[in-house]
Coordinates of C-alpha atoms and ligand atoms in Angstrom, one line a residue:
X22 CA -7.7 -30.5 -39.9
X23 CA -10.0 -30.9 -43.3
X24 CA -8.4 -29.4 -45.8
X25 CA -6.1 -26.4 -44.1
X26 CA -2.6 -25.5 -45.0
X27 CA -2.1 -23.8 -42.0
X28 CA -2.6 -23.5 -38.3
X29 CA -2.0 -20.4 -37.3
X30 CA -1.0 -17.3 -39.3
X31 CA -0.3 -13.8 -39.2
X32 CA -0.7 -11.1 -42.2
X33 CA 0.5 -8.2 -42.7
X34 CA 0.6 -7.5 -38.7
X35 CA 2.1 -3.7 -37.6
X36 CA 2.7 -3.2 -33.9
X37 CA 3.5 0.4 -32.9
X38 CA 4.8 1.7 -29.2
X39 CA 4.2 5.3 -29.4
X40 CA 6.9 6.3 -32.3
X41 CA 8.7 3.0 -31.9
X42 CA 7.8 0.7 -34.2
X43 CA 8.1 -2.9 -33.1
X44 CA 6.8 -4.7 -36.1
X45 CA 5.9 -3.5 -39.1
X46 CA 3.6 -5.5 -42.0
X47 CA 4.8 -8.9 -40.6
X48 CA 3.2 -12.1 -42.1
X49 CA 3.8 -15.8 -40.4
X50 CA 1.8 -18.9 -40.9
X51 CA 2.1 -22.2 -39.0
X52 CA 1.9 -25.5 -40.4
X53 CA 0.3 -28.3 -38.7
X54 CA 2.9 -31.0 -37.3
X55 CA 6.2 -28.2 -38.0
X56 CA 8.6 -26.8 -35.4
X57 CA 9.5 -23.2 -36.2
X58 CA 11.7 -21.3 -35.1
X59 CA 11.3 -17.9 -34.8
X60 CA 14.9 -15.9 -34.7
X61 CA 16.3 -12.2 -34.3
X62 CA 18.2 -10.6 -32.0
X63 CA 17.4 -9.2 -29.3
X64 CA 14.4 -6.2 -29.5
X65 CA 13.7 -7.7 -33.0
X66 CA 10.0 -8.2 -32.2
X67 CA 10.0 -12.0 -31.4
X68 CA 7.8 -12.0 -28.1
X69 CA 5.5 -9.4 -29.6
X70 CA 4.4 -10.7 -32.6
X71 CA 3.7 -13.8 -29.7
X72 CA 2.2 -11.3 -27.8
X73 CA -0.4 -9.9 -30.9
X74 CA -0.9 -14.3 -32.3
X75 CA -2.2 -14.9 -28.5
X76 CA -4.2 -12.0 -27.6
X77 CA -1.8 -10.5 -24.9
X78 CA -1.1 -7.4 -27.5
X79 CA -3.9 -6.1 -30.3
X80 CA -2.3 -5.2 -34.1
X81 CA -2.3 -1.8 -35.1
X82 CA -2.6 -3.2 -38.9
X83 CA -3.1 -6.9 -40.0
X84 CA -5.0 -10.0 -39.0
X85 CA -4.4 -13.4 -37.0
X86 CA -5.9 -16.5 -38.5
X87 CA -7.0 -19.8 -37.5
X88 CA -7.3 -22.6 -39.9
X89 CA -8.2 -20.1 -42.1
X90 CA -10.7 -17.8 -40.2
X91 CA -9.2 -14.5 -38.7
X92 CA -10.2 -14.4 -35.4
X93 CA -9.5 -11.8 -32.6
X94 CA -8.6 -13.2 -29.2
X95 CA -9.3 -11.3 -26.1
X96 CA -6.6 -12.3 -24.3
X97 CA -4.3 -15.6 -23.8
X98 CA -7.1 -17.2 -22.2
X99 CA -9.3 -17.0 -25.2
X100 CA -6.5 -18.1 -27.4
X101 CA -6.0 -21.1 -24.6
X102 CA -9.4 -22.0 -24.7
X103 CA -8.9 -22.2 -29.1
X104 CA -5.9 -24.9 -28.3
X105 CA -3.1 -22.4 -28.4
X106 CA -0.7 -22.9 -25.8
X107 CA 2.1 -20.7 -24.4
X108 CA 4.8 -19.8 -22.6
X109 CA 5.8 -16.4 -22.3
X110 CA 9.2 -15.2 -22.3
X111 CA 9.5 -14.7 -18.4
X112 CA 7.6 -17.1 -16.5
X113 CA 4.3 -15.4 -15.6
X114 CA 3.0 -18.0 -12.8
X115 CA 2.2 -17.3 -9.7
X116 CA 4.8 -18.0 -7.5
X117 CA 3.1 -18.1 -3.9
X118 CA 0.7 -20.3 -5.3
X119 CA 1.5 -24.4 -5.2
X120 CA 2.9 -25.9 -7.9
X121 CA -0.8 -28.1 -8.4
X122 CA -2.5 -25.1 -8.3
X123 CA -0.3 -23.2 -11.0
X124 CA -0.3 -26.1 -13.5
X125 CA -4.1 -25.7 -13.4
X126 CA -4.4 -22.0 -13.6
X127 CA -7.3 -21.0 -15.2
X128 CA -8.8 -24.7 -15.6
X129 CA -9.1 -26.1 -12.3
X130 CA -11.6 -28.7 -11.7
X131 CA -14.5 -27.5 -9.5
X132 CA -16.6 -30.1 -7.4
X133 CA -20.1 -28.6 -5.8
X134 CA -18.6 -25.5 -7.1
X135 CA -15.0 -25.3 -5.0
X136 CA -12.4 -26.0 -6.7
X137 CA -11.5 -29.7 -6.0
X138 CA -7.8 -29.4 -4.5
X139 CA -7.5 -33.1 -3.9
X140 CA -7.9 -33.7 -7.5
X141 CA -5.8 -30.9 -8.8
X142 CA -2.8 -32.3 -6.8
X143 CA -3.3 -36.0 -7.6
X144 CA -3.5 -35.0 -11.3
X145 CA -0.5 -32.5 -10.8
X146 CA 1.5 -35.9 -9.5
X147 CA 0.5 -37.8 -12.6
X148 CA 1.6 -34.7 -14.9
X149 CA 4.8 -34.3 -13.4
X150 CA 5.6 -37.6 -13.2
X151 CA 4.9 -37.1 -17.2
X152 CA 8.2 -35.0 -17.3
X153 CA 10.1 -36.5 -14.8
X154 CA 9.6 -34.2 -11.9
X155 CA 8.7 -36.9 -9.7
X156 CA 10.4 -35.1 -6.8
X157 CA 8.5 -32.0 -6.9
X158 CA 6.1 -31.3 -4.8
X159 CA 2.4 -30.1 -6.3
X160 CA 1.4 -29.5 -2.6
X161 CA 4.3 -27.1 -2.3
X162 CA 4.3 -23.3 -3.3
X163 CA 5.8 -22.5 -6.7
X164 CA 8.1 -20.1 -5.2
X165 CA 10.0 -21.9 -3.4
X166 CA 11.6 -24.1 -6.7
X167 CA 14.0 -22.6 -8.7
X168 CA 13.6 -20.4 -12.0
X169 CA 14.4 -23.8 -13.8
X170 CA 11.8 -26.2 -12.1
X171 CA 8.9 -23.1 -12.9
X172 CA 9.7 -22.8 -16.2
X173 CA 9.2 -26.2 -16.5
X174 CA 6.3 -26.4 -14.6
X175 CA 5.2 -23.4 -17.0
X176 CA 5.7 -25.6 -20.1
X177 CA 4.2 -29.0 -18.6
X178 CA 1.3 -26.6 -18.5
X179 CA 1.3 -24.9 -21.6
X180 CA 1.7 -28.3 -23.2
X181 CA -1.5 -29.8 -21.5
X182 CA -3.4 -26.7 -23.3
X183 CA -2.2 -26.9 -26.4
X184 CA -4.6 -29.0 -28.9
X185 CA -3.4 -27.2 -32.0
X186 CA -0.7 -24.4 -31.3
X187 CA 2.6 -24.5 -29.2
X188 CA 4.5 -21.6 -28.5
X189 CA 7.7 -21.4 -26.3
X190 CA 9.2 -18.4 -25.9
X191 CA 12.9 -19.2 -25.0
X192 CA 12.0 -22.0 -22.9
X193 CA 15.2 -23.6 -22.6
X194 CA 16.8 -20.5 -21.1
X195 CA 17.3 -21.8 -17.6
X196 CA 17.4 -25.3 -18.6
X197 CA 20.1 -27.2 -18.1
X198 CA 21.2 -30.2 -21.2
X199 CA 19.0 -33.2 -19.1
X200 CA 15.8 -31.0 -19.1
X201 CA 16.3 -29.8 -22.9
X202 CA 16.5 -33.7 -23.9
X203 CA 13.4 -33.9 -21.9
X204 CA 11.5 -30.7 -23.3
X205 CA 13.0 -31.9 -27.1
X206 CA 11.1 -35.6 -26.8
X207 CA 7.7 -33.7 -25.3
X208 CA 7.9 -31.8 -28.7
X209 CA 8.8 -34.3 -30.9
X210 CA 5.6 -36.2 -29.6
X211 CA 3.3 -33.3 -29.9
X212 CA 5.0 -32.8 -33.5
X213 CA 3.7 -36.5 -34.7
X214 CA 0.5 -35.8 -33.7
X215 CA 0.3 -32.9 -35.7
X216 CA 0.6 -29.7 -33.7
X217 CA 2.2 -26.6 -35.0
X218 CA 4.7 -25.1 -32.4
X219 CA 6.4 -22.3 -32.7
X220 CA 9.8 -22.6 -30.7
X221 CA 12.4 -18.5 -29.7
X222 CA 15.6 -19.4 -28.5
X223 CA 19.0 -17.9 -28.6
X224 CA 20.8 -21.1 -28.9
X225 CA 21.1 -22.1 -32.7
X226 CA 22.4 -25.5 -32.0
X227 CA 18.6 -26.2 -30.5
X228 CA 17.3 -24.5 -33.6
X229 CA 19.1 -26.9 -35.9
X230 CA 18.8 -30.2 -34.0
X231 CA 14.6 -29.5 -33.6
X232 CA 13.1 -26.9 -36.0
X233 CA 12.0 -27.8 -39.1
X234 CA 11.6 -24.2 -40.7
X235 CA 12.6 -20.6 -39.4
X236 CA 11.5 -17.4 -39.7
X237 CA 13.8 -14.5 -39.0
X238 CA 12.9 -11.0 -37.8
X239 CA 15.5 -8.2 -37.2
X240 CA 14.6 -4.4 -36.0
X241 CA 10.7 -5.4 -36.5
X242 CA 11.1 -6.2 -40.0
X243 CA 10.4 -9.4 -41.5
X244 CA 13.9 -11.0 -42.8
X245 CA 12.1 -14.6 -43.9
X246 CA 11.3 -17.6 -43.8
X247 CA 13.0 -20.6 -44.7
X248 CA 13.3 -24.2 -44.5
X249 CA 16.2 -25.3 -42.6
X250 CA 17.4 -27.8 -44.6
X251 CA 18.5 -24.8 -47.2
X252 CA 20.4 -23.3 -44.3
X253 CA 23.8 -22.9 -42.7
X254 CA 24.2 -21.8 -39.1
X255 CA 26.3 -18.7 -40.6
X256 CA 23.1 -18.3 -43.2
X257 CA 20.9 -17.9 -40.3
X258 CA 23.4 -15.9 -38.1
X259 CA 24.0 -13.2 -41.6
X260 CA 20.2 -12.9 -41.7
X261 CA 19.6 -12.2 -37.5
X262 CA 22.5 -9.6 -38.0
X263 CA 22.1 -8.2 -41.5
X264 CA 25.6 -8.3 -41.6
X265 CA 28.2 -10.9 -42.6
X266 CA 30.5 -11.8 -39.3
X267 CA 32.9 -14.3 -38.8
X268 CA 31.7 -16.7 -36.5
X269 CA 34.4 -18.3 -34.5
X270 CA 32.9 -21.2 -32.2
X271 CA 36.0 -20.3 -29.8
X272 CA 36.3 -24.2 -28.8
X273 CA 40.3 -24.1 -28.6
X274 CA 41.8 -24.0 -25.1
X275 CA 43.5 -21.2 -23.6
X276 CA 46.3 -22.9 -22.1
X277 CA 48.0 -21.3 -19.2
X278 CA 47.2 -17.9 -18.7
X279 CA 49.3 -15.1 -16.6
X280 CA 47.7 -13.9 -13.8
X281 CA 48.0 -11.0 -11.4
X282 CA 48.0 -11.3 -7.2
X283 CA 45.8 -13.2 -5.3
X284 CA 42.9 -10.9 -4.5
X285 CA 40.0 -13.3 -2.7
X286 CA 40.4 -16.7 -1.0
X287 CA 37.8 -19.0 0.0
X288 CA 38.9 -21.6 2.7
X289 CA 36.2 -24.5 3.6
X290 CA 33.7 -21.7 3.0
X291 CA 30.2 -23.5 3.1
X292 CA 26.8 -23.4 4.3
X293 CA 25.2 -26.0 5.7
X294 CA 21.9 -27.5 3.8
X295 CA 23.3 -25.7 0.3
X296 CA 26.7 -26.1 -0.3
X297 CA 29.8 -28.3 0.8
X298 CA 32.7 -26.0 2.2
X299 CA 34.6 -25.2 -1.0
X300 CA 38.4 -23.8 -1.1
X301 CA 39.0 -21.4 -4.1
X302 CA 41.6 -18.7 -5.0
X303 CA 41.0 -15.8 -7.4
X304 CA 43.8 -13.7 -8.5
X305 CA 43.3 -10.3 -10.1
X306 CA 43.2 -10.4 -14.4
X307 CA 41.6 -14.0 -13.7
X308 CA 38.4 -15.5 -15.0
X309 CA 37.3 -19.0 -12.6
X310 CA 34.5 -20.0 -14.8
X311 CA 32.0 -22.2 -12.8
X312 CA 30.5 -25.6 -15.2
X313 CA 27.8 -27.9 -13.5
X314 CA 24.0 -28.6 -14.3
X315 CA 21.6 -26.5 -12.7
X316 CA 21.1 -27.3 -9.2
X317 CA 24.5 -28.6 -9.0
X318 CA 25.4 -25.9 -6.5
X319 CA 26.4 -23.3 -9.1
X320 CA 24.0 -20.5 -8.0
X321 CA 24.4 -21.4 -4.2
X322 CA 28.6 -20.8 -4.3
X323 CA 27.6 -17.4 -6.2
X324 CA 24.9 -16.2 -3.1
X325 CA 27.5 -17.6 -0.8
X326 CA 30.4 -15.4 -2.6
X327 CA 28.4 -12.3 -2.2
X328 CA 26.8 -12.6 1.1
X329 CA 22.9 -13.2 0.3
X330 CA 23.6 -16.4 2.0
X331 CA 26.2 -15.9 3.8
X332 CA 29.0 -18.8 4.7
X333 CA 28.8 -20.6 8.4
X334 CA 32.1 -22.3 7.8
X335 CA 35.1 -21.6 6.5
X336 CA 37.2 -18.4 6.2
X337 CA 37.3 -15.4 3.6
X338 CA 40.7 -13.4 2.5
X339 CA 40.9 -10.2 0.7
X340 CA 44.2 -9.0 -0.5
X341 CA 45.6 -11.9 2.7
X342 CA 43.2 -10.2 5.4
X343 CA 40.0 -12.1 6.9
X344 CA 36.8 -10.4 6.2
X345 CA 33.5 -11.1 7.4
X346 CA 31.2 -11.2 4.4
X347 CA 27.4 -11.6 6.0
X348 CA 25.1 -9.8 3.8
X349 CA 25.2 -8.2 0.0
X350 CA 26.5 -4.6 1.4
X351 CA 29.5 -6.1 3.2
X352 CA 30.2 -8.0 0.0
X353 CA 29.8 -4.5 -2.2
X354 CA 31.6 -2.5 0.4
X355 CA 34.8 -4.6 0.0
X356 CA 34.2 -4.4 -4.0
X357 CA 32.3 -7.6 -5.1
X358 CA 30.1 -7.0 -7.6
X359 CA 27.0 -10.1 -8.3
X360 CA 25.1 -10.1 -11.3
X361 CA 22.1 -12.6 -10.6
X362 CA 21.0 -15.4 -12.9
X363 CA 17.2 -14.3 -12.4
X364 CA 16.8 -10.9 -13.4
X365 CA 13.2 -11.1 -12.9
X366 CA 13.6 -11.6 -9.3
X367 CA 16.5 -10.1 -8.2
X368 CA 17.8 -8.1 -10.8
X369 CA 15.4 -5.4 -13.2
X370 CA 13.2 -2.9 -11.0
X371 CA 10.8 -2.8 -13.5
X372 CA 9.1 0.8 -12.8
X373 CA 12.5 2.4 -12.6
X374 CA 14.3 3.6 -15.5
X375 CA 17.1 2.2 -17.5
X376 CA 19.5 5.3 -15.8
X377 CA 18.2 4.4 -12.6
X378 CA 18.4 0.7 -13.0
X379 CA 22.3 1.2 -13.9
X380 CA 22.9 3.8 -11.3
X381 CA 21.3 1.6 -8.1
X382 CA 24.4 0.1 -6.9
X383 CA 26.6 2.8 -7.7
X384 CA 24.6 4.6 -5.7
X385 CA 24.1 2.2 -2.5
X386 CA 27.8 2.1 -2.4
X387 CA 28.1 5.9 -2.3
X388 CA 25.5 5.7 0.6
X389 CA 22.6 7.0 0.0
X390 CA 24.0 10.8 1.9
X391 CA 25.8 11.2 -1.6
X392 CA 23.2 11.3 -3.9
X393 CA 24.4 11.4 -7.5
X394 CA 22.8 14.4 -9.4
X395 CA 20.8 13.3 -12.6
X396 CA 23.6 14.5 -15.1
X397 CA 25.8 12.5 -13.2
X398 CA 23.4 9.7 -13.7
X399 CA 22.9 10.7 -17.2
X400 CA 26.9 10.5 -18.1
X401 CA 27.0 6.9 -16.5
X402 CA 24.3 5.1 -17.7
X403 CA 25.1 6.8 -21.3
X404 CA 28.6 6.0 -21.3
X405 CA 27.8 1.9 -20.3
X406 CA 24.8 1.8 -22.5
X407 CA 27.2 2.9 -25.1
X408 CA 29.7 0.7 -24.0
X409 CA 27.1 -2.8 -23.8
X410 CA 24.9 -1.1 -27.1
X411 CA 22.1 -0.8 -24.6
X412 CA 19.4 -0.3 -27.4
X413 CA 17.0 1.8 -25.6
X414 CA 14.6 5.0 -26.7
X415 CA 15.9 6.6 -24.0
X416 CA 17.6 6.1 -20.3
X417 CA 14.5 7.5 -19.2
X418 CA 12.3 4.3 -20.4
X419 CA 11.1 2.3 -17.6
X420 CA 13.4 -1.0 -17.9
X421 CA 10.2 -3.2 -18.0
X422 CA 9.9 -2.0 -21.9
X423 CA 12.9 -3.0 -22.9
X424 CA 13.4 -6.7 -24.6
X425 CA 15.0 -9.1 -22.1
X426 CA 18.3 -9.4 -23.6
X427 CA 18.5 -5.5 -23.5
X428 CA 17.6 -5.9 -19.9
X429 CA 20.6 -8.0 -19.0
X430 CA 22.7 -5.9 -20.4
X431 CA 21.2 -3.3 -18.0
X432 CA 22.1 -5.5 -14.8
X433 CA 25.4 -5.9 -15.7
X434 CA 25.8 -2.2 -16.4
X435 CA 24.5 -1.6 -12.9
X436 CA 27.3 -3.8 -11.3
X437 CA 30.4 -2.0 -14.0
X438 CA 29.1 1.4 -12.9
X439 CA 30.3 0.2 -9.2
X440 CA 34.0 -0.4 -10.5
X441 CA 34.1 -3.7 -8.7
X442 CA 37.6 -5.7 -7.7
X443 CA 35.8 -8.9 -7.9
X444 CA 32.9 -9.7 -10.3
X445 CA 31.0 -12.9 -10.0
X446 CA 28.4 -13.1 -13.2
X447 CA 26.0 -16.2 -12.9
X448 CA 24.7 -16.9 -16.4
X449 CA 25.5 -13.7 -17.9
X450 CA 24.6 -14.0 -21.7
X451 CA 21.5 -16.6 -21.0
X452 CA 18.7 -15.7 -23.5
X453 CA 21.1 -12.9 -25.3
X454 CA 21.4 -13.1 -29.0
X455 CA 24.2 -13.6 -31.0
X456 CA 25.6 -10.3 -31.4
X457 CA 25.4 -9.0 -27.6
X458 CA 26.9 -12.1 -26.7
X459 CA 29.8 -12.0 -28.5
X460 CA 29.7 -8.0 -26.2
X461 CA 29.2 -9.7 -23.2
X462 CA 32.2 -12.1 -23.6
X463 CA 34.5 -8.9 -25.1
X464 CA 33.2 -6.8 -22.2
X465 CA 34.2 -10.2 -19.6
X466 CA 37.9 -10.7 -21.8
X467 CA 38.9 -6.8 -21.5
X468 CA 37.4 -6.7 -17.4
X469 CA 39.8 -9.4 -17.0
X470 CA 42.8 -7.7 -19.1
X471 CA 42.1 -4.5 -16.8
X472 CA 42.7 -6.8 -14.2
X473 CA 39.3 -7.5 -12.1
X474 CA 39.0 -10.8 -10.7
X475 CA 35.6 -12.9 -12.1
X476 CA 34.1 -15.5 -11.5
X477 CA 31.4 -16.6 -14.5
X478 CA 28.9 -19.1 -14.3
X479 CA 27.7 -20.5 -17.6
X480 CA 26.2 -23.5 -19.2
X481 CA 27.7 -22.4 -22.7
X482 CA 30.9 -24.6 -22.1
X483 CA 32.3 -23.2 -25.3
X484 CA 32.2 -19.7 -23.8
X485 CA 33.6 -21.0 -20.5
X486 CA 36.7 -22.1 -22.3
X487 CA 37.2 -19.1 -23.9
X488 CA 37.4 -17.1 -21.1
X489 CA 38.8 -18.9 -18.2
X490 CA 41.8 -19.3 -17.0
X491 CA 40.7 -22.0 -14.4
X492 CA 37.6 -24.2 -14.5
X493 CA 35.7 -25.5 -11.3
X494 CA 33.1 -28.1 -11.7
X495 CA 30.1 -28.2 -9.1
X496 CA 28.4 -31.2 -9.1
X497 CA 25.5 -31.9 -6.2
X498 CA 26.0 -29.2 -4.2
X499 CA 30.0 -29.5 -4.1
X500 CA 33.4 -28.3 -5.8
X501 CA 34.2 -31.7 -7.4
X502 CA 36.8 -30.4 -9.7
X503 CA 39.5 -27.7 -10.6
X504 CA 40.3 -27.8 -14.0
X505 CA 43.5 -25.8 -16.3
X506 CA 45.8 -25.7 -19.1
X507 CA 44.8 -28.6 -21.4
X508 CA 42.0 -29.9 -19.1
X509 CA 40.2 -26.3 -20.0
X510 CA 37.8 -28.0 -23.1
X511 CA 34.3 -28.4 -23.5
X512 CA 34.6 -32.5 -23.5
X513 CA 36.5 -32.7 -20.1
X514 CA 34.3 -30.5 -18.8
X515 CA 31.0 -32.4 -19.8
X516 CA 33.0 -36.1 -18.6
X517 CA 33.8 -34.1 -15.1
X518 CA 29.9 -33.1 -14.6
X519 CA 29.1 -36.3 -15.7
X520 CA 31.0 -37.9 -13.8
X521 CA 32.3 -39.9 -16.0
X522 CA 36.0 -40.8 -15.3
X523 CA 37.2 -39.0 -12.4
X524 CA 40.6 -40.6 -13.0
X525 CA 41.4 -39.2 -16.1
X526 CA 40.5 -35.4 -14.7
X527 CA 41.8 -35.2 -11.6
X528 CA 43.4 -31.9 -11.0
Ligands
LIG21 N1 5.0 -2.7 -23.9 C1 5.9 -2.1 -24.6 N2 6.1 -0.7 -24.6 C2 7.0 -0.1 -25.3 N3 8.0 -0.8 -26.1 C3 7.9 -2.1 -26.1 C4 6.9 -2.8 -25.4 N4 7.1 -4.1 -25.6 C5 8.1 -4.3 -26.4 N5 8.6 -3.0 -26.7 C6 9.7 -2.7 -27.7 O1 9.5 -3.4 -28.9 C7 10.7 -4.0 -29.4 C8 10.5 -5.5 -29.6 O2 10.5 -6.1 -28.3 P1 10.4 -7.7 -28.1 O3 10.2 -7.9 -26.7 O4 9.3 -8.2 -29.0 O5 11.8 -8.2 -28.6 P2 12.4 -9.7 -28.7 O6 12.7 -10.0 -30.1 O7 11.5 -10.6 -28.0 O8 13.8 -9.5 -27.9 P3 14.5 -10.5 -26.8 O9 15.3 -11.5 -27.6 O10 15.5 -9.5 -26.1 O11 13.5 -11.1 -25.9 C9 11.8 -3.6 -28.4 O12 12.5 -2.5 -28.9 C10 11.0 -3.3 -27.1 O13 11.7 -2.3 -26.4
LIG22 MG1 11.6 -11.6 -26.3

């Protein structure tokens, strides 16, 4: 690395989208062997001035350099190929492809000119054995693991690449505490050995407990760039928000809280292969907020809830009367409403609009016979965009240009539009900054005042326990406990999906 002060860096780099401007005369550099952190809110520019250091975008204005010679890379192949290493904001692999076959996209060893799939997949085993995903299948398509497993398949990848530069965009998203240990030790090692990384997340406890120095971006502007050691979480917070705000960690428990009438019961509902039958009551003005590790069942309870995989035990009340819930339209016709965890997959429709985005389920719930007229659909998606601060040009922008926190806020637009009775939210403020989380857990508190019944599932324990009125903890692939009043805090909580002392929290 002779004599350079810097890996990778970025001057004076401008980014326009028509008349938006997404990043205007930004500079960035990279030292070799740091952890940065690059911060903002959501829309701020983060994954585009990524974008424009690895080729995917081109700068309007400004250069890229590396170890002090600009250079002017294709595409993220050509950066790959220059040791730069990434992982892109939502996972871009390909998901009806193995898992082998992903990990060595782009790079796959040829023999007599075919590419050698016996090698591939006994390198694959070795690499995920690296990362302790012993029990995945390389043989097996991509696909078929969840959003977790491919993002980490998407970083054990990236990290193989990188010689000189890693970059995560908001890798630890979908990860659940386990699998950040895991990701912070992979970067640790890469960081002795001298590698620059550049690390986006949302969560500023990561930030703090791994970055070295941050550089903060708001509105496409660059904010700066600062050690951490100089820094306070509410330093870092006033500079992402331009704004002083009082930043309550909301830790204390809510004690007992008054509920309305029972509006859903589960009874033994379960589905053989994916979850244990689980009994649960949610009464109207009631928050249940759902705690476990990813795979713990968490997801499954929410698809079993609403119908995409329906129960084949068990019983369902509304209001005291059986219903059969079998698909997603049974479960909207009765008034549940289900805002996914992947919103990649089951959520955006990236062509449509933001207005048509938000009106879709409105819509399927009128039946399709009562089409809403567009100022219709203009006055809805207006009056939630205004509601959520949907920051978008305009509700005419296909969804797939907005930044991915503005996007969530989209899907759960979509499901308020519908007026539901029952609201189940799986990981509704994942990879949303600080600001429109603190509106997504106002918008959950005032649903649950008006008196809709929710269920919430989030790894944010903090969060959880400032909502909820009841906690249930899923732990693999079963309800193991119900937790309220004083039980309702973030160490309980972590003990119970530990399982550390099931004495001490029985219900
Ligand atoms: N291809 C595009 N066309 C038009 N506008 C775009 C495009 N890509 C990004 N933008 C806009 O540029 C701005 C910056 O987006 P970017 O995705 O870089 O934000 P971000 O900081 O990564 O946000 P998030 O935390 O939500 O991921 C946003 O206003 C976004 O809508
Ligand atoms: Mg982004």
């Amino acid at each position: 690395m002779a004599d350079t002060s810097y890996t990778l860096q970025a001057r004076g780099i401008c980014k326009y989208f028509g008349e938006h401007t997404a990043l205007q005369d930004i500079d960035f550099a990279l030292r070799p062997g740091e952890v940065h952190a690059l911060l903002g809110e959501n829309g701020a520019g983060k994954s585009t001035l990524i974008k424009i250091l690895t080729g995917a975008y081109h700068p309007d204005a400004g250069e890229v350099l590396l170890e002090d010679r600009p250079v002017s890379f294709r595409d993220p192949l050509h950066a790959q190929a220059h040791g730069i290493g990434t992982v892109y904001q939502e996972v871009n692999l390909l998901p009806n492809r193995s898992v082998a076959e992903n990990l060595f996209l782009g790079r796959q060893p040829t023999r007599f000119g075919m590419v050698d799939k016996r090698r591939i997949e006994r390198e694959a085993t070795e690499l995920l054995a690296r990362y302790g995903l012993d029990d995945i299948d390389p043989r097996a398509e991509l696909g078929a693991y969840s959003v977790a497993v491919q993002q980490i398949v998407a970083i054990a990848r990236a990290v193989e690449l990188s010689g000189k530069v890693l970059i995560l965009d908001e890798p630890t998203a979908s990860l659940d505490r386990n699998e950040v240990e895991k990701l912070f030790e992979v970067i640790a090692d890469l960081k002795a050995r001298g590698l620059a990384i550049v690390f986006i997340t949302h969560f500023l406890d990561q930030v703090f407990a791994i970055a070295d120095r941050v550089t903060i971006l708001r509105n496409g502007r660059l904010i700066g760039t600062e050690p951490l050691t100089e820094m306070s979480r509410t330093d870092v917070v006033r500079m992402m928000l331009g704004k002083d705000i009082s930043f309550s960690g909301g830790t204390s428990a809510v004690g007992e809280r008054e509920v309305g009438e029972l509006l859903v019961s589960f009874r033994g509902t379960g589905r053989t292969g994916s979850l244990q039958p689980f009994s649960l009551d949610i009464h109207k003005g009631e928050v249940i907020g759902v705690a476990g590790l990813l795979g713990s069942g968490r997801t499954e309870m929410a698809r079993i809830m609403f119908g995409i995989d329906p129960a084949d035990s068990g019983e369902i009340r509304l209001n005291g009367t059986p219903v059969s819930i079998q698909s997603a339209s049974d479960a909207i016709a009765h008034g549940f409403g289900f805002c996914p965890e992947d919103r990649k997959a089951d959520g955006i429709i990236g062509d449509l609009s933001v207005r048509e985005n938000i009106v879709i389920a409105l819509q399927g719930k009128l039946g399709w016979f009562r089409a809403l007229n567009r100022d219709d659909q203009l006055e809805i998606a207006g009056r939630f965009a205004e509601m959520l601060d949907i920051r978008a040009a305009s509700p005419d922008m296909p969804i797939k240009l907005l930044s991915g926190g503005n996007q969530q806020k989209v899907i759960l637009a979509r499901w308020l539009a519908t007026d539901p009775g029952f609201l189940i939210l799986d990981e509704p403020t994942r990879g949303i900054d600080v600001g429109a989380h603190a509106e997504i857990v106002r918008t959950i508190n005032r649903l649950r005042d008006d008196g809709m019944a929710l269920v919430v599932i989030s790894s944010e324990l903090d969060e959880v326990v400032a909502y909820s009125s009841r906690i249930v903890v899923m732990r693999d692939r079963e309800l193991v406990a119900e937790l309220r009043g004083e039980n309702i805090n973030p160490s309980v909580i972590v003990q119970a999906i530990a399982n550390q002392s099931d004495e001490a929290i029985a219900s």
